[in-house]
Amino acid sequence: MTIVYNEQSSSFHLYNTKVSYQLAIVNSKYISHVYWGKTVGNTHTDSDFPMWDRSFSPNPSGSADRNFSLNTLPQEYPGHNNGDYRESAFAVTCADGTFSTQFEYDSYAIKEGKAALKGLPHTYASKDQEAQMLTIQLKDKLKGLKLELMYTIFEDYPIITRSVKLSNEGSEPVEINKLLSASIDYDHADFDLIQLPGGWGRERDIVRHPVHRGVHKIDSKRGTTSHTYQPFLALCDPKATEHTGDIYGMHFVYSGEFMANVEVTEYNHTRIQMGISPEYFNWTLQPDEGFQAPEVVMSYSPDGLNEFSQSLHRFYQKHLIRGQHQFKERPVLMNNWEGTYFDFSEEKILDMADQAVQLGIELFVLDDGWFGKRNDDRSSLGDWTIHREKLPNGLKSLAEKIKAKGLKFGLWFEPEMISEDSELYRAHPDWVLKAVHREASVGRDQYILDYTRKEVRENIINQIKAVLDTVPIDYIKWDFNRNMTEIGSQDPSISDGTVTHRYMLGLYEVMETLTTAYPHILWESCSGGGGRYDPGMLHYMPQTWTSDNTDAVARLEIQTGTSLVFPISSMGSHVSSVPNHQVNRTTSLKMRGDVASAGNLGYELDPTVLTADESRIVKKQIDFYKNHRQLIQYGLFYRLKSPFEGNNEVAWMFVDENQTEALFFYYLILDKTNTLRPRVTLTGLDPHRRYTVKEKGESEPKVYYGSELMYKGLFVQPPLAESETQSSYQINGDFRSVCVQIKAVD
Ligand code: GLA
């Protein structure tokens, strides 16, 4: 990995064995994007973009060259009102009301390692040898403004990260109206756009379509990343598949409002951009102040989407997620939410825990309803005191009893919220986040706490600490169950345009404080399921509740979409009871187990009502999972058949780094009578090695060459659920699955 500055051509080349990124200083002033893709040699790193005179593409003043125009030049960080009519990356308004800027190249610096982004989540290098950083400084001398464009390249990853800082070196305040984190220009538009939109209960669909003339925008104006869009987009070769083709992705390391654009221009060029949404953002920089924009991870793959995902998984595991649980196997948990909802007592929870131990569960999680006087979702958020009617002996006693059974104990919090019916609200109604003198909308009968205020953050930290300092807690689920409205603060010193970003800085500060103070705790973030599943949260909390939808069939799509960008070790997936509470579908316990086992396995049901047969199946599932979770959580994950390609079948694979062990999961959604399904070809194995292949539960393995499994494939006949108990294969039936174990013999 290295970053070179070529003095003769005034250009930079960041490269390692997997990726090259080149940019050049043009006319001693402008920073032009040159190349991003597969590693190339180091001789021509200068801007070779052919310029010619195009009508209505103006030439900057001072340039005698009619061929040169910012409207066509591929740029690294485009401004506006300067002859480039495409979407800008930033916009400011000066104290005198003017908004024209002209930034010119000033200097550069190359450093070993990676600097932290203070107060913001960021990717990191544990050792200086793991990364190198380039900072390019641009200045607008008239306005006294400085822009720093920051790039990091990591050893062994096809990944570059970018961020931007704007500083006011003048004597007057400057308003930032927009400050995106990254922008890239391509000299063609032969791309498909891939994005991950969704909604509550159906997070992260993989949606792909050709780019087209004009601007395509995805964003969040909800004060959080949201279920609606993931802060991610990728451009890919229209012919790219899971196994072939160029993919270029951008993913935002931020959990608040964002925006991402794809613009195809009049010249059929493509510009992609990502950053904080300018919609409710307006930040005044006083003299000597700076604003640091969050980071964008730019990831490239020359070999299709599987490799793209695998690099991101590895990268996030090693360079984003932190703490004691970074590489630890995730415990198999039982969560009481779908089993009891708010209706539980100490006795009920202890009965559930007794049964959980029998099944092999390792962690018992007490979800919503243990605090204040919370018997439904209308009260008590903000009052993190024990609900004595439900837990007369207190939480400490309950936790100790659960731990005495050999289980770890986990607890649910929703620390950013306040119910109108709460002691906290009665004492501090002005702590609700809302514009002054405006009525606030409610969502799930609750308001958001104003985390821009120090006293609010301190109050919540102290309340949570009071619980954590007295109760032995091993895991916390951190929830966030509504989105922002009437954005503003009741503290008149905080201007509306700063609220959403200040809120995020406040939240990050609270999470940093608590996760540092209690490093042994495994933190799982949640927002009505996967409404805030983003790289920003992963920097503090190594796993996320993927979706409130626990239906096995719905989960095939949700987990496939999620796997495009997030590591399996971060993905909570639970078996729940049937008919499923979200979609009312009945699937076999086998299929539910096989779907949930392809993530961080948990159970979210009342184990005291399982039949003996069901308990036996669950116990087997958990045993099997414990033996294979290292491979599942930290192995290489492959999507073989995607539910988004009109498939009625879904297939996933996990392979270890040494290609000695693999698991193949196959799911059939709806069956058809009197058909023959073709062979399924596997992937990721060594073609020259021989492997034993056996279905989970079967005793007699068969031996195949890797080449046979990958090129010729296997006929797969998933058993119906009954086969687990009766070992009889039936030919027909919906919702079936099979899990095949593959082990190298040579
Ligand atoms: C959210 C979460 C659920 C559960 C409930 C509790 O919806 O996503 O898993 O914790 O809150 O109210």
Tab-separated table of N, CA and C and ligand atoms in Angstrom, residues 200 335 337 342 367-368 374 377 412 414 444 477 479 481 526-530 545 547-548 604, ligand 1:
chain	number	residue	atom	x	y	z
A	200	TRP	N	-40.270	-0.485	7.344
A	200	TRP	CA	-40.287	-1.280	8.571
A	200	TRP	C	-40.698	-2.710	8.211
A	335	ASN	N	-34.768	-13.986	23.632
A	335	ASN	CA	-35.354	-12.686	23.952
A	335	ASN	C	-36.846	-12.918	24.215
A	337	TRP	N	-39.379	-10.870	23.982
A	337	TRP	CA	-40.344	-9.923	23.403
A	337	TRP	C	-41.537	-10.610	22.735
A	342	PHE	N	-45.456	-7.132	26.693
A	342	PHE	CA	-45.306	-6.420	27.975
A	342	PHE	C	-45.790	-7.247	29.173
A	367	ASP	N	-36.620	-7.867	27.401
A	367	ASP	CA	-36.889	-6.770	26.465
A	367	ASP	C	-37.731	-5.691	27.145
A	368	ASP	N	-38.443	-4.936	26.369
A	368	ASP	CA	-39.233	-3.788	26.807
A	368	ASP	C	-40.209	-4.157	27.936
A	374	ARG	N	-44.379	0.678	32.936
A	374	ARG	CA	-44.625	0.389	31.523
A	374	ARG	C	-45.333	-0.949	31.310
A	377	ASP	N	-47.016	0.522	25.300
A	377	ASP	CA	-45.997	1.432	24.762
A	377	ASP	C	-46.373	2.920	24.914
A	412	TRP	N	-33.055	-4.509	27.712
A	412	TRP	CA	-33.471	-3.558	26.671
A	412	TRP	C	-33.530	-2.144	27.238
A	414	GLU	N	-34.317	2.102	25.747
A	414	GLU	CA	-34.550	3.006	24.618
A	414	GLU	C	-34.143	4.406	25.087
A	444	ARG	N	-45.408	6.448	18.004
A	444	ARG	CA	-45.571	5.381	19.006
A	444	ARG	C	-45.816	5.996	20.400
A	477	LYS	N	-29.624	-4.171	24.534
A	477	LYS	CA	-30.260	-3.856	23.249
A	477	LYS	C	-30.673	-2.389	23.329
A	479	ASP	N	-32.499	0.614	21.692
A	479	ASP	CA	-33.551	0.775	20.679
A	479	ASP	C	-33.825	2.257	20.375
A	481	ASN	N	-37.265	4.046	18.553
A	481	ASN	CA	-38.503	3.627	17.905
A	481	ASN	C	-39.376	4.715	17.291
A	526	CYS	N	-30.649	-1.163	17.627
A	526	CYS	CA	-31.949	-1.550	17.092
A	526	CYS	C	-32.723	-0.271	16.837
A	527	SER	N	-33.577	-0.282	15.819
A	527	SER	CA	-34.491	0.837	15.638
A	527	SER	C	-35.720	0.266	14.963
A	528	GLY	N	-36.659	-0.230	15.780
A	528	GLY	CA	-37.807	-0.938	15.201
A	528	GLY	C	-37.272	-1.993	14.243
A	529	GLY	N	-36.299	-2.799	14.718
A	529	GLY	CA	-35.553	-3.710	13.840
A	529	GLY	C	-34.388	-2.953	13.242
A	530	GLY	N	-34.283	-2.991	11.907
A	530	GLY	CA	-33.078	-2.478	11.234
A	530	GLY	C	-33.191	-1.058	10.716
A	545	TRP	N	-30.099	-5.554	15.549
A	545	TRP	CA	-31.302	-6.362	15.335
A	545	TRP	C	-31.772	-6.064	13.919
A	547	SER	N	-34.187	-6.942	11.788
A	547	SER	CA	-35.549	-6.547	11.422
A	547	SER	C	-36.516	-7.051	12.472
A	548	ASP	N	-37.613	-6.333	12.685
A	548	ASP	CA	-38.673	-6.846	13.563
A	548	ASP	C	-39.426	-7.986	12.898
A	604	GLU	N	-36.900	-16.041	19.835
A	604	GLU	CA	-37.747	-14.974	20.356
A	604	GLU	C	-39.157	-15.528	20.453
B	1	GLA	C1	-38.832	-2.369	18.839
B	1	GLA	C2	-37.831	-3.486	18.652
B	1	GLA	C3	-38.430	-4.798	19.107
B	1	GLA	C4	-38.832	-4.682	20.549
B	1	GLA	C5	-39.798	-3.525	20.736
B	1	GLA	C6	-40.084	-3.276	22.188
B	1	GLA	O1	-39.897	-2.488	17.976
B	1	GLA	O2	-37.420	-3.558	17.325
B	1	GLA	O3	-37.505	-5.848	18.923
B	1	GLA	O4	-37.687	-4.505	21.340
B	1	GLA	O5	-39.264	-2.330	20.183
B	1	GLA	O6	-40.967	-2.241	22.367
